[in-house]
Short mmCIF file of C-alpha atoms in Angstrom, two decimals:
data_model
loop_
_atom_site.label_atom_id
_atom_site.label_comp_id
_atom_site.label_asym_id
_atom_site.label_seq_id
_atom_site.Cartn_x
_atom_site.Cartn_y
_atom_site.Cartn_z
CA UNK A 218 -33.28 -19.86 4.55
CA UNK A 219 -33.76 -18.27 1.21
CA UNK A 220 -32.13 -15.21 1.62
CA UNK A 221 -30.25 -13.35 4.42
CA UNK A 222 -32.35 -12.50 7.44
CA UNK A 223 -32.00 -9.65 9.88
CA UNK A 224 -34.06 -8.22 12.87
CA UNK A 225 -35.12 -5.69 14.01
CA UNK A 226 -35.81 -3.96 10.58
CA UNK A 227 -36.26 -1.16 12.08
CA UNK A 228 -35.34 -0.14 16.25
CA UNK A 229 -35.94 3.08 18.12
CA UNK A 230 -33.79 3.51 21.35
CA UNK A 231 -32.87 5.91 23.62
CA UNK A 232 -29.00 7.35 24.05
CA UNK A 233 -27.26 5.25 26.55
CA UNK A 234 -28.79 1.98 26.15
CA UNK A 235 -27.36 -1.24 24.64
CA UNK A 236 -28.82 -2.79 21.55
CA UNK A 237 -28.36 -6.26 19.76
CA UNK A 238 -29.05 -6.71 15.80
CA UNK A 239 -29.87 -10.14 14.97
CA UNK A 240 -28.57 -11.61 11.03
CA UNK A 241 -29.36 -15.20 10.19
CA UNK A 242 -26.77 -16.16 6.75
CA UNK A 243 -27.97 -18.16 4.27
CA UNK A 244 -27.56 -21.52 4.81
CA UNK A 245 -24.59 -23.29 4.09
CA UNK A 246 -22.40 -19.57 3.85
CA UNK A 247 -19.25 -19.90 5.70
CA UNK A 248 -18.51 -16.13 5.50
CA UNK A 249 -20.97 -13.06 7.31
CA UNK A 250 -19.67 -9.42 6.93
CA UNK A 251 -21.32 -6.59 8.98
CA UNK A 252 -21.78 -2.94 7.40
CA UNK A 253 -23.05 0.36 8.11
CA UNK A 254 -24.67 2.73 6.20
CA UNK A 255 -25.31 5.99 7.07
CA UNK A 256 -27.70 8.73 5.82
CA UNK A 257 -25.71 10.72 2.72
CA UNK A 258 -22.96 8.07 3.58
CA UNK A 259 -21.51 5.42 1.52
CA UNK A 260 -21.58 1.35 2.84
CA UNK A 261 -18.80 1.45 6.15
CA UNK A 262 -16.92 -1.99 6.60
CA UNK A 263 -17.75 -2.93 10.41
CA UNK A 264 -16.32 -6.92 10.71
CA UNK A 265 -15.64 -10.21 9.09
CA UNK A 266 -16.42 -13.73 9.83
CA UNK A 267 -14.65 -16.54 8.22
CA UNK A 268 -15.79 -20.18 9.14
CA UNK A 269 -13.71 -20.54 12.31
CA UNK A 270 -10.63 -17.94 11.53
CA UNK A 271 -10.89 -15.21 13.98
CA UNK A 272 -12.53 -12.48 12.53
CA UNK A 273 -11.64 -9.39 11.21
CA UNK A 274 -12.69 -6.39 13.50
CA UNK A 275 -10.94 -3.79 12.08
CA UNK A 276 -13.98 -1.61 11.20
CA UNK A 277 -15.51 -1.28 14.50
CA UNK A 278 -15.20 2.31 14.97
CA UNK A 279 -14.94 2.27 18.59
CA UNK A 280 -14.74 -0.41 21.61
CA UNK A 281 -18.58 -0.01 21.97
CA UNK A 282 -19.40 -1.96 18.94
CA UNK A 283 -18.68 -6.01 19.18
CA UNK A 284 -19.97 -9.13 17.43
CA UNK A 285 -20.23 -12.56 18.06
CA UNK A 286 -21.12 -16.06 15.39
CA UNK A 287 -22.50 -18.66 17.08
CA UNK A 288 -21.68 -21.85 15.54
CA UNK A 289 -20.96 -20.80 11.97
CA UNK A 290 -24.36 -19.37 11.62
CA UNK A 291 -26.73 -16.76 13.35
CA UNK A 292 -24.55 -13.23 14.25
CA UNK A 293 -25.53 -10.74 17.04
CA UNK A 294 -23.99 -7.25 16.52
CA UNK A 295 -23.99 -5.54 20.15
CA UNK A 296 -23.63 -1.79 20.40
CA UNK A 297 -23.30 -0.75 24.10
CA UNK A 298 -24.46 3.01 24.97
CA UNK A 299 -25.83 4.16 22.09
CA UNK A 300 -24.66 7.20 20.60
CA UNK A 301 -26.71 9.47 18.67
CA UNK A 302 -24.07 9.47 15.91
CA UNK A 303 -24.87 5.34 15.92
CA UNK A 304 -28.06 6.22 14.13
CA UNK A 305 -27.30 4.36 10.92
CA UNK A 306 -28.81 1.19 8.94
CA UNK A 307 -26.40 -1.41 9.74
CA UNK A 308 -26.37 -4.41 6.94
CA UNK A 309 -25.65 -7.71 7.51
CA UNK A 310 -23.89 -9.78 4.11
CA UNK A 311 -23.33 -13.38 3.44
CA UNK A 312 -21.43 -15.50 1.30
CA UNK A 313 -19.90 -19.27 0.59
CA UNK A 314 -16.58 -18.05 1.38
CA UNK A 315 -12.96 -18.69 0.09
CA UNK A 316 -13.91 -22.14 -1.08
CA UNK A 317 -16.34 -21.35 -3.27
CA UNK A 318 -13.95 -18.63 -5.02
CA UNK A 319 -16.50 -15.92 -6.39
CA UNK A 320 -16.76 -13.85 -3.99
CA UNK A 321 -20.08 -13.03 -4.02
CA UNK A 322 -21.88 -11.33 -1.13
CA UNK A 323 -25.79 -11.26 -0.76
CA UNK A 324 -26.96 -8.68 1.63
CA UNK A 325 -29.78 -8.74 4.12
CA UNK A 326 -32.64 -5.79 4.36
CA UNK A 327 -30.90 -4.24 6.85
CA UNK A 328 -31.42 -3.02 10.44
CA UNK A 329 -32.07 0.62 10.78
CA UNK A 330 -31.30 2.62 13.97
CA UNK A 331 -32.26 4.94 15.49
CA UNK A 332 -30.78 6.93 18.91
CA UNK A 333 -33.21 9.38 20.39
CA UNK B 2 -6.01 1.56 1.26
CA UNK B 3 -8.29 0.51 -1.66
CA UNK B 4 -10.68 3.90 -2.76
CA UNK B 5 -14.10 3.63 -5.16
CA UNK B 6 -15.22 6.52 -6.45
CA UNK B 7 -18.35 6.69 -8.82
CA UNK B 8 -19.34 8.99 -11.31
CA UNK B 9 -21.81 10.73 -11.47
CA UNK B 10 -23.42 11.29 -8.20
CA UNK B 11 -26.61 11.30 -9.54
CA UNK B 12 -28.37 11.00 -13.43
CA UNK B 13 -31.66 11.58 -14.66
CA UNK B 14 -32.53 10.35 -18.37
CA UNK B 15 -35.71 9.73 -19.98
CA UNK B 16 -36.97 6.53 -20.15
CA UNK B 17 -35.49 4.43 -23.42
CA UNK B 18 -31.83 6.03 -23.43
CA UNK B 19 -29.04 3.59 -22.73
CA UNK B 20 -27.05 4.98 -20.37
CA UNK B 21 -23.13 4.62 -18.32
CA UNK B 22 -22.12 4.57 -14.96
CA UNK B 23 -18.45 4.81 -14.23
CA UNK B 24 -16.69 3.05 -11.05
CA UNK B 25 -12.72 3.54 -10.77
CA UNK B 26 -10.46 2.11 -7.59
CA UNK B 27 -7.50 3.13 -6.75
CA UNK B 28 -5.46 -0.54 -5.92
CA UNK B 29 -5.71 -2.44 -9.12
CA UNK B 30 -4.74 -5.67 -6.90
CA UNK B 31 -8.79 -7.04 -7.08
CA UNK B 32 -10.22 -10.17 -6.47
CA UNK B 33 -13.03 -9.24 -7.98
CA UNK B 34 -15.37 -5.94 -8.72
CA UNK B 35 -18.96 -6.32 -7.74
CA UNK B 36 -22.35 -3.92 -9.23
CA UNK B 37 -25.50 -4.00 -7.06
CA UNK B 38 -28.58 -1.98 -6.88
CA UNK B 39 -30.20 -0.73 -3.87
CA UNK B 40 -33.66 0.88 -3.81
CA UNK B 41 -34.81 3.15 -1.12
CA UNK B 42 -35.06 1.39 2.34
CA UNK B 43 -34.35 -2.00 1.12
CA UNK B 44 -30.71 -4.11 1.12
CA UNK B 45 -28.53 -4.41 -1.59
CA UNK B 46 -29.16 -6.46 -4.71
CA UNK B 47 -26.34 -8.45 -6.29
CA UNK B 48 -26.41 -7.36 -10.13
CA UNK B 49 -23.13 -8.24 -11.88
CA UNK B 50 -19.85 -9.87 -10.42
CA UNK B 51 -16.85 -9.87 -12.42
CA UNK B 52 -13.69 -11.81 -11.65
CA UNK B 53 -10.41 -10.23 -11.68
CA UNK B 54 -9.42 -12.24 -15.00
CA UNK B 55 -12.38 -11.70 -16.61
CA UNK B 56 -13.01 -8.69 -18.59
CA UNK B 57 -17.34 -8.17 -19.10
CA UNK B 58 -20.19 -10.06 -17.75
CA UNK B 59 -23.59 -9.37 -19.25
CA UNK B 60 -26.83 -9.86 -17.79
CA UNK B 61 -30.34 -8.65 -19.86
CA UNK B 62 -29.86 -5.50 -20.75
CA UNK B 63 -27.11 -5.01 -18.42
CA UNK B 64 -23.07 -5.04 -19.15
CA UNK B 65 -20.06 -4.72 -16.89
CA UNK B 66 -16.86 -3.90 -18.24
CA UNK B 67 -13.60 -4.43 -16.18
CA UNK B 68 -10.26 -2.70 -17.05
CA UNK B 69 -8.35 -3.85 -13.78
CA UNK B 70 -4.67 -2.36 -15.86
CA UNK B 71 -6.61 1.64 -15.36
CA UNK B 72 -8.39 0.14 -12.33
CA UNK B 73 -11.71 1.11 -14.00
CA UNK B 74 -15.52 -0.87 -14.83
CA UNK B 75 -18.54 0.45 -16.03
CA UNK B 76 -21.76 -0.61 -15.75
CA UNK B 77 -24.23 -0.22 -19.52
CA UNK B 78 -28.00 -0.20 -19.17
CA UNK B 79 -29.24 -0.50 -22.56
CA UNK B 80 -33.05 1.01 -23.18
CA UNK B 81 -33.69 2.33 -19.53
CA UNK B 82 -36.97 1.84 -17.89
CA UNK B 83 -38.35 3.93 -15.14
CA UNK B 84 -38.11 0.31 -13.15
CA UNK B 85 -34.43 0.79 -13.13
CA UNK B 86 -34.29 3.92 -11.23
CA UNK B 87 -32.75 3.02 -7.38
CA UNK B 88 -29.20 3.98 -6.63
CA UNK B 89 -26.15 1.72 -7.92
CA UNK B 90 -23.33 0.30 -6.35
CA UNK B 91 -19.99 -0.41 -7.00
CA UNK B 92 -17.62 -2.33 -4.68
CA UNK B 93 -14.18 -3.79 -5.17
CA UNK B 94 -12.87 -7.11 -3.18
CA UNK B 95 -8.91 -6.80 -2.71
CA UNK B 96 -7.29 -10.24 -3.70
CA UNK B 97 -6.76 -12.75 -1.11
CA UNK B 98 -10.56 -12.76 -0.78
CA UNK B 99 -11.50 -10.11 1.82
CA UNK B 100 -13.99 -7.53 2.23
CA UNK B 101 -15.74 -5.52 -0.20
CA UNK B 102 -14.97 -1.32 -0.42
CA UNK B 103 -17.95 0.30 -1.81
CA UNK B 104 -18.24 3.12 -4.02
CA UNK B 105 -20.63 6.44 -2.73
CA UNK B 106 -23.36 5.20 -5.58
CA UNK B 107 -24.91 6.71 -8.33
CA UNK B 108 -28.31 7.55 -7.88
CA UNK B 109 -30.33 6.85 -11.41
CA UNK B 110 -33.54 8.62 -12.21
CA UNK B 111 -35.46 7.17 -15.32
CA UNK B 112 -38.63 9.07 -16.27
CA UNK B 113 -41.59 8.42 -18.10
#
């Protein structure tokens, strides 16, 4: 696609429950980062995918968050009983990767979250 | 740990000043320093990149300075417009091509 894609833009849930966040890359992108930005709060490094290396989780802030890349591409980020403190806008980034050696990231809308 | 701190937190001008925003990091050891702009409720918008060996990049009325030595940039809008008003970003990549640590932002105001 023409730019990075996420859904839902916007989801209302209830404490407790599980919730997946959809972000399609732009095409051709090897690498997809995962942020989270919360109200008054500056962007929160979540995980890192690069091509097939095994990604870099080490800003999931607890064993409730996870994320999965299915075949290079399309990311789900999975947060299993929602917390209240969860409530956030969680930003989904793409780029070509190492090869392309500018490091550039273009960022999606954003998902924004909210636990009731 | 790499650290971005902007200043200021927040600016108002009038419209037609030309204005600074300051970004400094803490681990001069970059792969490169990245300015975007987000406006309210939308993503981030990619504005200038700079590489670690380079030391400006200029775009419109826009100019990015990079001093990697003080572990400092600065971002120049020449002749605001009230169009420019969002909130502005700084991040830092550490070398070996990683993740990006963002800055708190510097919320711009340009009036009428």
């Amino acid at each position: 696609g023409a730019g990075v894609s996420q859904s839902p833009s916007n989801k209302v849930t209830e404490k407790g429950k599980d919730v997946e966040l959809r972000c399609d890359p732009i095409s051709g992108h090897t690498a997809l980062y995962w942020y989270r930005q919360s109200l008054g709060q500056g962007l929160e490094f979540l995980i890192y995918f690069q091509g097939n290396s095994a990604p870099d989780k080490s800003g999931l802030p607890s064993d409730r968050f996870s994320a999965e890349r299915t075949g290079g591409s399309v990311s789900t980020l999975t947060i299993q009983r929602t917390q209240q403190e969860d409530s956030a806008v969680y930003l989904c980034a793409s780029s070509q990767g190492s090869r392309a050696r500018t490091g550039e990231l273009f960022f999606g809308e954003g998902s924004r979250l909210t636990v009731l | 740990k790499q650290e971005v701190t902007q200043i200021p937190a927040a600016l108002s001008v009038p419209e037609g000043e030309n204005l600074v925003l300051n970004c400094s990091f803490t681990d001069s050891a970059i792969y490169n320093l990245q300015w975007f702009r987000q406006d309210p409720g939308k993503g981030l918008t990619s504005l200038l990149l700079i590489q670690s060996s380079q030391r400006e990049q200029t775009s419109g009325r826009l100019n990015a300075s990079l001093d990697k030595s003080s572990g400092r940039s600065t971002l120049y809008i020449a002749a605001s417009q009230p169009g420019d008003s969002a909130t502005y970003l700084c991040a830092v990549m550490n070398s070996g091509y990683s993740t990006l640590t963002f800055g708190k932002g510097t919320m711009l105001l340009v009036s009428p």
